[in-house]
Amino acid sequence: MTESPTSTRDEARELAEDSRETEWQSPSFASELFLGRFQPDLIHEFPEQDPQDRAEGDAFLAKLEQFLKENVDAEAIDREEQVPPEVIRGLVDLGAFSMKIPKEYGGLGFSQLNYNRAVALVASHCASTAVWISAHQSIGVPQPLRIFGTDEQKTRFLPRLASGAISGFALTEPEAGSDPANMATTAVPSEDGKEWILNGEKLWCTNGLDADLLIVMARTPSKMVKGRERKQISAFIVETDDPGVKKPHRCHFLGIRAISNGLIRFENVRVPAENLLGEEGRGLKIALVTLNTGRLTLPAACTGTARQCLQISRRWANERAQWGAPIGKHESVGSMLAWMASHTFAMQAVSDYASGLSVKPGADIRLEAAMAKLFNSETCSRIADMALQIRAGRGYESEKSLGDRGEIPWPVERIFRDQRINTIVEGTSEIQRLFIAREALDPHLQKAGALIAPKSSTSEKMQSLGTAMKWYPGWYLSLWSPAQGSTPAGIPSSLMPHLRFVRRNARKLARSLFHSMVTIGPALERRQVLLGRYVDIGCDLLAISAAVSRAASRTKSEPANHTPIELADHFSRAARRRVNASFRAARSNDDRTSKKIARNVLGGQYGWLEEGIVRSCPEDAPTTNGAPPGEDRPAPEPIASS
Ligand SMILES: Cc1cc2nc3c(=O)[nH]c(=O)nc-3n(C[C@H](O)[C@H](O)[C@H](O)COP(=O)(O)OP(=O)(O)OC[C@H]3O[C@@H](n4cnc5c(N)ncnc54)[C@H](O)[C@@H]3O)c2cc1C
């Protein structure tokens, strides 16, 4: 029988907490920022790509670009909702599906930065094709296999994956989206212990319909730990041609229309015991670690999209004249161009910084990767929106329609649809903010968490009190004493005020977070909007630091070129205004009324506002699962008993 899913908030949180990564050797620039410590030496000199590595990437990118231009008709792919098999084959032959697979297993063994550059290039041309490549390597089987697989498993699977076997990552279920611990798919050991019997349903599995191999997370039998039942999730490598693997539905989307994504059903699938990845019970951790690194690629893909939007907007703003001048010369359009250019520069710096970190052994990339994902996906959305606004009617018109009536078919409408997914997959923006806030608060929870945790014992509380009393006075005083620390060398003088702003405001951020912890206590966890403001401040401080450091690095190699300084300066001014506004909003806001209104909306008190429409979801119609509205959704039907 399928076990009932994890039901309580506490259980879900406990499982998620247990699955966090916790062991790191090097400090993270971002986590130090949240503690009020601006450590410029962690971000400056900017970790530029090693020239030899870059040259290897350049050679591949040239071939890839040529292939894309000659073989990948992005408009037809979008319209027909299919990446032709010969395109996939050609990309496999080129090595685009084995970039992250080590050379000893037949892959190209690329660094994260070269992989990012390739995905960004593909994404700039055809987002659907980029998703095929990325779902396979960023989160599909090769990624967790490289980190958690045994030598035997790597030898068995990686050469196959390098030579054309497609893979995907199956975590989400109809009832388990942002909260994967709530999953209902089960794997139980067979009587002889040689197999696991898999039952359940996975939703929106990208590449799933064409994949040969999937990494599947499933609940395995619970264990008793310290007298309490502990839910277990384990990870399995599943062959999709095994009996019982069904692909009953292909999903269709607003954008990235040619991805191969669907519902995958497992009916008594017998998975060999040797296909368990990592230890039994560590599946959620494997999924979260995979996503931590996987999240480095999506920000890079967003930079490809942003650069494409910038190029189209620049061309159009020069060529299109209205009211006697090119539209780019009208101040409103010009300011959009300036925003797009300066923020594209910052996105690139953030993405490259986070990915550059990932090659340092023992580096803590959790915060940087999540912040890069949040910052780049949200910034990319605004850039795509601006590109559409600048192209106006033509931005809203499909490229086919433009082409059919004789205009140049610039694909802004498609880009706008395609990029919308980026704030949803690999952790929605809301979940990223919670994740980042959790990691930012971790040093405090380590030191004083037991003081506020309802379940901690008296001796744990006393121990925590001792640690807190030793650490907090010195740390807190340091946040008020005059800012210290060396000024990083080689920063252009016009950019120095921005770094001083980061130094000052990191301290203010740490103080504000701490004050909120003390005044709000454990309920801070539920103050998502307040925490979100702190997270957004942290993201902008990180982005200013990365943009300034990148501009300094560019100026060092090209002293006569002042454009990176201009862009970093313009970006930093905008980001500083946002930071100041967020601090103001943290003090003075409408969170209380917002909460009350939200309750009223949910309770239907403003039903009159919804009158005069043809309702898409009439009140008396069943909800999506067929249950009458207001009733709890029933537990998913067991697909088969085992
Ligand atoms: C095109 C596409 C491709 C995908 N590819 C894959 C894939 O390859 N593999 C895979 O496993 N999954 C995949 N997914 C699933 C994707 O990761 C999920 O859509 C995502 O995790 C969000 O889950 P959900 O859609 O069920 O939203 P829900 O979790 O139902 O969330 C709905 C809303 O509530 C918010 N929310 C939820 N919980 C909280 C909370 N605690 N606090 C505040 N806000 C909250 C969310 O941010 C969101 O705004 C894909 C989805 C799509 C659409």
XYZ file of C-alpha atoms and ligand atoms in Angstrom:
695
model
C 0.000 0.000 0.000
C 1.116 3.551 -0.575
C 1.753 5.133 2.806
C -0.030 8.352 3.566
C 2.123 11.389 2.835
C 3.923 13.363 5.510
C 1.105 15.275 7.054
C 2.239 17.867 9.543
C 4.192 21.068 9.129
C 6.568 19.937 11.913
C 7.331 16.633 10.221
C 7.918 18.282 6.863
C 10.223 20.838 8.447
C 12.092 18.206 10.445
C 12.745 16.199 7.294
C 13.823 19.296 5.369
C 16.103 20.377 8.240
C 17.637 16.938 8.433
C 18.386 17.106 4.711
C 20.215 20.458 4.718
C 23.851 20.535 3.804
C 25.835 21.470 6.888
C 29.521 20.794 6.360
C 31.701 23.421 4.721
C 35.349 24.428 4.981
C 35.384 27.950 3.509
C 33.211 30.822 4.668
C 30.693 32.291 2.254
C 30.738 35.990 1.338
C 26.942 36.093 1.497
C 26.589 34.376 4.870
C 29.196 36.765 6.287
C 27.161 39.689 4.890
C 24.109 38.555 6.833
C 26.299 38.523 9.962
C 27.321 42.119 9.288
C 30.811 41.197 8.180
C 31.823 42.599 4.826
C 34.744 40.441 3.690
C 35.902 41.919 0.381
C 38.721 39.430 0.022
C 36.075 36.723 -0.500
C 34.793 38.416 -3.645
C 37.692 40.508 -4.827
C 39.786 39.911 -6.944
C 36.874 38.693 -8.994
C 37.250 34.943 -9.626
C 37.671 35.323 -13.397
C 37.723 32.184 -15.458
C 41.100 30.564 -15.932
C 42.305 31.510 -19.474
C 43.061 27.904 -20.430
C 39.627 26.801 -19.271
C 38.066 29.716 -21.139
C 39.905 28.788 -24.335
C 38.583 25.228 -24.084
C 35.073 26.655 -23.673
C 35.545 29.105 -26.570
C 36.388 26.318 -28.999
C 33.274 24.379 -28.020
C 31.044 27.460 -28.008
C 32.071 28.299 -31.577
C 30.954 24.844 -32.759
C 27.793 25.025 -30.701
C 26.862 28.447 -32.068
C 27.336 27.264 -35.613
C 25.173 24.217 -34.913
C 22.426 26.375 -33.413
C 22.420 28.775 -36.352
C 22.370 26.016 -38.957
C 20.095 23.450 -37.335
C 17.926 24.886 -34.595
C 14.844 26.707 -35.874
C 13.648 28.081 -32.543
C 10.408 29.496 -33.948
C 9.357 26.166 -35.504
C 10.411 24.284 -32.383
C 8.170 26.526 -30.288
C 5.249 26.394 -32.733
C 5.433 22.633 -33.263
C 6.174 22.024 -29.586
C 8.968 19.626 -30.412
C 12.734 19.671 -30.589
C 13.358 17.428 -33.622
C 15.152 14.156 -32.770
C 17.911 15.027 -35.262
C 18.627 18.224 -33.318
C 18.922 16.252 -30.078
C 21.145 13.714 -31.868
C 23.319 16.473 -33.295
C 23.709 18.062 -29.880
C 24.581 14.684 -28.354
C 27.209 14.144 -31.064
C 28.618 17.591 -30.369
C 28.926 16.725 -26.669
C 26.262 19.171 -25.453
C 24.632 16.444 -23.372
C 27.892 15.383 -21.750
C 29.469 18.714 -20.845
C 29.352 18.014 -17.125
C 30.286 14.350 -17.327
C 33.950 13.744 -16.426
C 36.316 12.915 -19.274
C 37.173 9.493 -17.841
C 33.541 8.504 -18.416
C 33.412 9.815 -21.977
C 32.130 13.326 -21.260
C 33.652 16.728 -21.968
C 34.416 17.315 -18.284
C 33.647 21.028 -18.480
C 33.985 23.436 -15.607
C 30.760 24.935 -14.267
C 31.647 28.217 -15.998
C 32.051 26.673 -19.448
C 28.895 24.651 -18.938
C 27.061 27.848 -17.945
C 28.342 29.694 -21.002
C 27.118 26.922 -23.273
C 23.664 26.759 -21.645
C 23.388 30.576 -21.774
C 24.261 30.505 -25.476
C 21.605 27.894 -26.212
C 19.060 29.672 -23.969
C 19.629 32.924 -25.846
C 18.583 31.176 -29.046
C 16.068 28.490 -28.032
C 15.008 28.136 -24.400
C 13.285 24.783 -24.984
C 16.494 23.256 -26.326
C 18.433 24.745 -23.395
C 16.015 23.095 -20.956
C 16.555 19.683 -22.590
C 20.310 20.044 -22.078
C 20.096 21.530 -18.609
C 17.457 19.199 -17.141
C 19.696 16.291 -18.166
C 22.922 17.638 -16.673
C 22.092 20.274 -14.053
C 19.627 18.131 -12.109
C 19.260 14.892 -14.114
C 21.081 11.648 -13.311
C 24.712 12.714 -14.066
C 24.727 15.430 -11.402
C 23.660 13.477 -8.285
C 25.476 10.404 -9.627
C 28.780 12.290 -9.750
C 28.364 13.450 -6.166
C 26.736 10.462 -4.476
C 27.272 7.478 -6.788
C 29.588 4.557 -6.084
C 32.407 3.854 -8.558
C 30.406 0.901 -9.817
C 27.335 3.064 -10.450
C 29.394 5.737 -12.202
C 31.026 3.143 -14.437
C 27.645 1.607 -15.211
C 25.740 4.791 -16.007
C 27.981 7.750 -16.843
C 29.343 6.419 -20.186
C 25.751 5.724 -21.267
C 24.695 9.201 -20.212
C 27.635 10.700 -22.087
C 26.768 8.898 -25.289
C 23.135 9.847 -25.641
C 21.015 8.344 -22.864
C 18.749 11.198 -21.735
C 17.867 11.687 -18.090
C 15.623 13.709 -15.799
C 14.938 14.500 -12.174
C 11.668 13.288 -10.639
C 10.879 14.930 -7.325
C 7.613 16.844 -7.731
C 4.269 15.111 -7.281
C 0.697 16.342 -7.527
C 0.633 16.843 -3.736
C 4.310 17.622 -3.249
C 5.518 20.766 -5.025
C 7.380 23.249 -2.862
C 7.141 20.786 0.003
C 8.807 17.665 -1.404
C 8.835 15.999 1.998
C 5.103 15.534 1.431
C 5.696 13.002 -1.330
C 3.579 9.864 -1.568
C 5.616 7.744 -3.998
C 6.946 4.729 -2.144
C 9.728 2.209 -2.566
C 9.600 -0.907 -0.423
C 12.211 -3.669 -0.377
C 11.271 -6.966 -2.003
C 11.217 -10.013 0.266
C 14.668 -11.178 -0.841
C 16.061 -7.620 -0.494
C 17.373 -7.658 -4.062
C 14.946 -5.042 -5.364
C 12.898 -2.044 -4.398
C 9.287 -1.945 -5.526
C 8.350 1.525 -6.657
C 4.794 2.887 -6.760
C 3.556 6.409 -7.249
C 3.278 9.341 -9.596
C 5.694 12.142 -10.484
C 4.481 15.351 -12.089
C 6.169 17.790 -14.484
C 9.255 15.654 -14.902
C 11.324 17.509 -17.523
C 12.821 15.203 -20.201
C 10.696 12.518 -18.529
C 8.822 11.405 -21.632
C 12.024 10.784 -23.592
C 14.352 9.913 -20.750
C 16.166 6.601 -20.563
C 17.056 7.107 -16.909
C 15.462 9.054 -14.093
C 16.584 9.977 -10.645
C 13.471 9.278 -8.567
C 12.914 10.279 -4.958
C 10.548 7.995 -3.037
C 9.512 7.260 0.518
C 11.136 4.164 1.956
C 10.013 2.491 5.180
C 10.190 4.778 8.229
C 12.857 4.177 10.862
C 12.703 4.554 14.623
C 15.222 7.159 15.783
C 15.474 7.878 19.531
C 12.082 6.252 20.061
C 10.390 8.352 17.366
C 9.281 7.415 13.870
C 11.440 9.128 11.236
C 10.064 9.381 7.723
C 12.621 8.324 5.115
C 13.110 9.446 1.527
C 15.597 7.659 -0.706
C 16.880 8.268 -4.236
C 16.883 5.686 -7.023
C 18.187 5.480 -10.545
C 15.292 4.125 -12.571
C 15.387 2.720 -16.104
C 12.313 4.049 -17.880
C 11.901 0.974 -20.075
C 11.428 -1.203 -17.000
C 7.974 -2.819 -16.806
C 5.553 -0.656 -14.859
C 6.982 2.751 -15.841
C 4.086 4.590 -17.531
C 4.023 7.980 -19.218
C 0.303 8.715 -19.376
C 0.342 12.447 -20.084
C 2.459 15.090 -21.775
C 2.145 18.530 -20.160
C 1.767 21.679 -22.278
C 2.921 25.061 -21.046
C 2.826 28.826 -21.565
C 6.454 28.826 -22.690
C 9.350 26.420 -23.270
C 6.731 24.603 -25.289
C 9.024 22.000 -26.797
C 10.253 20.488 -23.583
C 9.494 16.846 -23.004
C 7.628 17.060 -19.731
C 4.906 14.914 -18.285
C 3.340 12.760 -15.683
C 5.313 9.614 -14.933
C 3.607 6.753 -13.155
C 5.346 3.864 -11.433
C 3.297 0.695 -11.046
C 5.160 -1.980 -9.122
C 8.418 -1.086 -10.847
C 11.189 -3.394 -9.653
C 14.347 -1.348 -9.160
C 17.545 -3.349 -8.506
C 18.936 -2.758 -5.000
C 22.207 -1.610 -6.555
C 20.348 1.359 -8.113
C 19.804 2.976 -4.736
C 21.800 6.208 -4.895
C 23.604 7.171 -1.704
C 22.420 5.848 1.614
C 18.865 4.765 2.286
C 16.986 7.712 3.824
C 19.255 10.382 2.301
C 17.124 10.969 -0.810
C 15.845 14.394 0.132
C 19.352 15.509 0.973
C 20.531 14.204 -2.404
C 17.722 16.161 -4.081
C 18.533 19.359 -2.195
C 22.288 19.100 -2.802
C 21.594 18.431 -6.489
C 19.397 21.517 -6.634
C 22.040 23.599 -4.809
C 24.501 23.038 -7.645
C 21.813 22.822 -10.308
C 20.778 26.340 -9.337
C 24.059 27.684 -10.713
C 22.951 27.055 -14.279
C 19.554 28.728 -14.307
C 21.033 32.149 -13.417
C 23.481 31.728 -16.284
C 20.665 30.857 -18.682
C 18.891 34.022 -17.505
C 21.929 36.083 -18.498
C 21.698 34.659 -22.022
C 18.057 35.717 -22.187
C 18.828 39.172 -20.779
C 21.613 39.754 -23.312
C 19.280 38.763 -26.133
C 16.610 41.179 -24.842
C 19.194 43.936 -24.591
C 20.417 43.422 -28.118
C 16.926 43.433 -29.610
C 15.911 46.467 -27.546
C 19.011 48.423 -28.529
C 18.468 47.749 -32.212
C 14.796 48.638 -32.076
C 15.279 51.725 -29.910
C 17.714 53.044 -32.522
C 15.677 52.105 -35.565
C 12.153 52.907 -34.534
C 11.395 56.616 -34.717
C 8.242 58.127 -33.245
C 7.474 61.755 -32.486
C 10.433 62.843 -34.544
C 13.161 60.876 -32.768
C 14.399 57.313 -32.322
C 12.395 55.939 -29.390
C 15.630 55.269 -27.453
C 16.184 59.019 -27.321
C 12.911 59.526 -25.432
C 13.900 59.561 -21.777
C 11.472 56.854 -20.593
C 12.741 54.341 -23.133
C 16.344 55.399 -22.557
C 16.019 54.758 -18.839
C 14.738 51.251 -19.563
C 17.773 50.614 -21.773
C 20.089 51.847 -19.016
C 18.357 49.622 -16.471
C 18.546 46.615 -18.760
C 22.239 47.091 -19.557
C 23.367 47.765 -15.997
C 21.300 44.914 -14.550
C 22.454 42.484 -17.243
C 26.013 43.364 -16.230
C 25.174 42.688 -12.562
C 23.398 39.415 -13.385
C 26.455 38.212 -15.249
C 28.698 39.165 -12.331
C 26.465 37.394 -9.795
C 26.187 34.256 -11.908
C 29.913 34.083 -12.654
C 30.812 34.769 -9.047
C 28.548 32.006 -7.713
C 29.767 29.534 -10.328
C 33.402 30.534 -9.826
C 32.944 29.704 -6.151
C 31.712 26.217 -6.911
C 35.120 25.133 -8.197
C 36.822 25.995 -4.895
C 37.086 22.821 -2.832
C 34.936 22.984 0.296
C 33.335 26.307 -0.684
C 29.873 26.970 0.701
C 27.740 27.796 -2.344
C 24.257 27.359 -0.881
C 23.530 31.023 -0.278
C 25.275 32.366 -3.344
C 23.601 29.825 -5.639
C 20.144 30.490 -4.191
C 20.664 34.263 -4.255
C 21.911 34.098 -7.844
C 18.828 32.072 -8.784
C 16.471 34.499 -7.065
C 18.176 37.693 -8.245
C 18.784 36.613 -11.831
C 15.391 35.035 -12.453
C 13.512 38.052 -11.079
C 15.763 40.561 -12.834
C 15.473 38.629 -16.087
C 11.686 38.813 -15.807
C 11.838 42.605 -15.583
C 14.278 42.797 -18.472
C 12.048 40.631 -20.673
C 9.098 42.811 -19.702
C 11.023 45.955 -20.646
C 12.074 44.440 -23.972
C 8.418 43.697 -24.706
C 7.438 47.242 -23.717
C 10.101 48.750 -25.976
C 9.014 46.585 -28.891
C 5.410 47.392 -27.829
C 2.875 45.979 -30.357
C 5.635 44.049 -32.095
C 6.761 42.650 -28.756
C 3.306 41.197 -28.244
C 3.084 39.778 -31.768
C 4.445 36.305 -32.457
C 7.568 36.047 -34.564
C 5.685 33.982 -37.165
C 3.047 36.669 -37.552
C 5.725 39.340 -37.809
C 7.584 37.335 -40.433
C 4.416 36.525 -42.400
C 3.652 40.186 -42.856
C 7.203 40.985 -43.879
C 8.797 42.284 -40.679
C 11.921 40.978 -39.019
C 10.731 38.211 -36.678
C 12.455 39.180 -33.458
C 11.314 36.665 -30.839
C 10.380 38.906 -27.890
C 6.932 37.342 -27.475
C 8.489 33.863 -27.259
C 11.266 35.009 -24.924
C 8.688 36.621 -22.650
C 6.730 33.358 -22.404
C 9.806 31.168 -22.086
C 11.558 33.045 -19.296
C 8.478 33.106 -17.036
C 9.245 29.635 -15.737
C 12.519 30.726 -14.131
C 10.949 32.099 -10.952
C 9.020 28.835 -10.498
C 11.294 25.858 -11.156
C 14.172 24.724 -8.949
C 12.481 26.510 -6.043
C 9.922 29.289 -6.468
C 11.022 32.809 -5.549
C 8.998 32.582 -2.347
C 10.714 29.346 -1.358
C 14.136 30.739 -2.319
C 13.539 33.662 0.053
C 12.635 31.254 2.865
C 15.641 29.079 2.114
C 17.999 32.064 2.033
C 16.526 33.468 5.259
C 16.945 30.065 6.922
C 20.588 29.858 5.873
C 21.208 33.496 6.835
C 19.849 32.841 10.312
C 21.732 29.571 10.685
C 24.670 31.003 12.705
C 22.140 32.362 15.209
C 20.222 29.109 15.342
C 23.485 27.251 15.901
C 24.319 29.444 18.860
C 20.966 30.239 20.375
C 18.493 27.986 18.578
C 18.000 25.658 21.536
C 16.923 28.626 23.669
C 13.804 29.122 21.596
C 13.187 25.586 20.289
C 10.137 24.231 22.116
C 11.464 20.655 22.080
C 14.953 21.300 23.489
C 15.796 19.984 26.954
C 16.823 22.130 29.930
C 20.461 21.079 29.581
C 20.395 21.962 25.850
C 18.904 25.357 26.720
C 21.579 25.977 29.362
C 24.358 24.992 26.984
C 22.904 27.267 24.319
C 22.620 30.123 26.823
C 26.324 29.715 27.672
C 27.351 29.818 24.000
C 25.082 32.779 23.306
C 26.391 34.769 26.281
C 29.963 34.261 25.146
C 29.380 35.195 21.507
C 26.609 37.784 21.303
C 27.992 40.726 23.335
C 31.195 40.972 21.296
C 29.442 40.358 17.998
C 26.645 42.831 18.681
C 29.015 45.579 19.829
C 31.081 45.067 16.685
C 28.001 45.956 14.628
C 27.886 49.414 16.209
C 31.590 50.239 16.414
C 33.081 52.171 13.479
C 33.408 49.997 10.406
C 36.824 48.410 10.137
C 38.615 46.360 7.574
C 41.018 46.981 4.797
C 39.904 48.716 1.644
C 40.231 46.295 -1.222
C 43.001 47.258 -3.610
C 42.319 47.962 -7.261
C 38.741 49.226 -6.947
C 38.170 52.308 -9.151
C 37.641 55.322 -6.901
C 34.219 56.114 -8.355
C 33.001 52.704 -7.212
C 34.418 52.858 -3.688
C 31.325 54.582 -2.202
C 29.266 51.594 -3.296
C 31.495 49.170 -1.404
C 31.384 51.425 1.642
C 27.599 51.319 1.321
C 27.742 47.511 1.327
C 29.994 47.496 4.400
C 27.675 49.869 6.318
C 24.490 48.205 5.257
C 25.680 44.664 5.923
C 26.050 45.754 9.550
C 22.631 47.359 9.481
C 21.181 44.206 7.941
C 22.713 42.025 10.655
C 21.413 44.361 13.370
C 17.924 44.459 11.847
C 17.781 40.686 11.542
C 18.960 40.305 15.119
C 16.467 42.873 16.445
C 13.673 41.083 14.607
C 14.771 37.777 16.115
C 14.767 39.220 19.608
C 11.520 41.169 19.332
C 9.508 38.698 17.276
C 11.040 35.448 18.558
C 10.145 32.090 16.978
C 7.200 33.738 15.162
C 9.779 35.417 12.898
C 9.671 32.219 10.847
C 6.119 33.146 9.804
C 6.958 36.779 8.981
C 7.801 35.869 5.401
C 7.385 39.349 3.969
C 9.713 40.896 6.532
C 12.287 38.141 6.037
C 11.871 38.574 2.280
C 12.878 42.228 2.577
C 16.047 41.248 4.427
C 16.791 38.624 1.792
C 16.279 41.117 -1.028
C 18.625 43.549 0.734
C 21.214 40.772 1.003
C 20.810 39.960 -2.706
C 21.342 43.571 -3.723
C 24.385 43.911 -1.447
C 25.828 40.754 -2.989
C 25.048 42.005 -6.495
C 26.653 45.415 -5.858
C 29.798 43.707 -4.532
C 29.969 41.305 -7.476
C 29.314 44.046 -10.054
C 31.933 46.379 -8.559
C 34.509 43.611 -8.288
C 33.826 42.475 -11.860
C 34.111 46.063 -13.133
C 37.438 46.438 -11.320
C 38.681 43.235 -12.853
C 37.628 44.328 -16.359
C 39.283 47.719 -15.880
C 42.494 46.045 -14.819
C 42.652 44.041 -18.030
C 41.381 46.905 -20.253
C 42.305 50.200 -18.541
C 41.000 52.373 -21.392
C 37.543 50.835 -21.286
C 35.366 52.664 -18.756
C 32.084 51.064 -19.720
C 32.115 48.344 -17.015
C 32.611 51.066 -14.391
C 29.683 53.034 -15.794
C 27.434 49.990 -15.706
C 28.501 48.902 -12.209
C 27.989 52.445 -10.969
C 24.537 52.765 -12.519
C 23.481 49.360 -11.220
C 24.773 50.119 -7.714
C 22.829 53.388 -7.545
C 19.577 51.582 -8.373
C 20.356 48.718 -5.993
C 21.177 51.156 -3.172
C 17.813 52.864 -3.609
C 16.118 49.460 -3.356
C 18.105 48.590 -0.217
C 17.157 51.880 1.429
C 13.520 51.395 0.474
C 13.502 47.859 1.907
C 14.962 49.038 5.214
C 12.287 51.748 5.356
C 9.590 49.191 4.562
C 10.917 46.855 7.267
C 10.234 49.631 9.790
C 7.071 51.068 8.349
C 4.815 48.847 6.313
C 1.318 47.576 5.761
C 2.051 43.954 6.605
C -0.676 43.859 9.247
C -3.435 45.126 6.964
C -2.100 42.968 4.175
C -2.500 39.919 6.398
C -6.028 40.924 7.384
C -7.056 41.570 3.793
C -5.525 38.258 2.703
C -7.610 36.488 5.361
C -10.698 38.256 4.093
C -9.894 37.398 0.487
C -9.516 33.750 1.455
C -12.739 33.904 3.431
C -14.601 35.350 0.430
C -15.481 38.689 2.094
C -14.733 40.569 -1.094
C -16.813 38.260 -3.272
C -18.555 41.340 -4.684
C -15.250 42.318 -6.323
C -15.413 39.161 -8.404
C -18.860 39.871 -9.813
C -19.566 40.636 -13.470
C -17.256 37.992 -14.894
C -17.752 34.622 -16.529
C -16.223 32.534 -13.781
C -13.523 30.094 -14.830
C -13.931 28.296 -11.550
C -17.539 28.537 -10.377
C -17.877 28.223 -6.620
C -19.967 25.065 -6.805
C -17.642 23.309 -9.254
C -15.326 20.636 -7.904
C -11.714 21.578 -7.177
C -8.993 20.148 -9.388
C -8.953 16.826 -7.600
C -12.670 16.280 -7.845
C -13.421 17.005 -4.182
C -16.144 19.559 -3.432
C -14.664 22.939 -2.489
C -13.767 23.333 1.156
C -13.187 19.639 1.706
C -9.711 18.340 2.268
C -8.168 16.835 -0.753
C -8.181 13.057 -0.314
C -4.901 11.185 -0.123
C -3.899 10.002 -3.605
C -5.327 6.637 -4.543
C -2.766 3.897 -4.162
C -1.836 3.015 -7.711
C -1.166 -0.573 -6.833
C -0.505 -2.494 -3.691
C 2.850 -4.087 -3.227
C 7.819 23.569 -16.847
C 8.091 22.904 -15.554
C 9.181 22.063 -15.430
C 9.411 21.391 -14.226
N 10.439 20.483 -14.136
C 10.544 19.713 -13.026
C 11.473 18.614 -12.978
O 12.205 18.355 -13.926
N 11.507 17.846 -11.878
C 10.709 18.093 -10.786
O 10.795 17.350 -9.811
N 9.837 19.137 -10.790
C 9.727 19.929 -11.883
N 8.828 20.965 -11.914
C 8.076 21.289 -10.719
C 8.498 22.597 -10.086
O 9.731 22.432 -9.459
C 7.365 23.029 -9.153
O 6.372 23.600 -9.982
C 7.799 23.982 -8.084
O 8.624 23.333 -7.163
C 6.599 24.569 -7.340
O 5.699 23.592 -6.957
P 4.139 23.783 -7.298
O 4.028 24.218 -8.715
O 3.421 22.557 -6.892
O 3.698 25.003 -6.405
P 3.184 24.984 -4.893
O 4.197 24.349 -4.030
O 1.800 24.469 -4.858
O 3.180 26.548 -4.590
C 2.138 27.417 -5.033
C 2.481 28.828 -4.584
O 2.585 28.865 -3.156
C 3.887 29.333 -2.769
N 4.291 28.583 -1.562
C 4.289 27.247 -1.368
N 4.730 26.962 -0.141
C 5.014 28.123 0.465
C 5.509 28.484 1.746
N 5.842 27.582 2.668
N 5.682 29.795 2.014
C 5.405 30.734 1.087
N 4.937 30.462 -0.139
C 4.746 29.169 -0.446
C 4.779 29.062 -3.956
O 5.909 29.904 -3.975
C 3.828 29.332 -5.114
O 3.745 30.697 -5.348
C 8.571 21.631 -13.116
C 7.489 22.509 -13.238
C 7.223 23.118 -14.447
C 6.023 24.009 -14.554
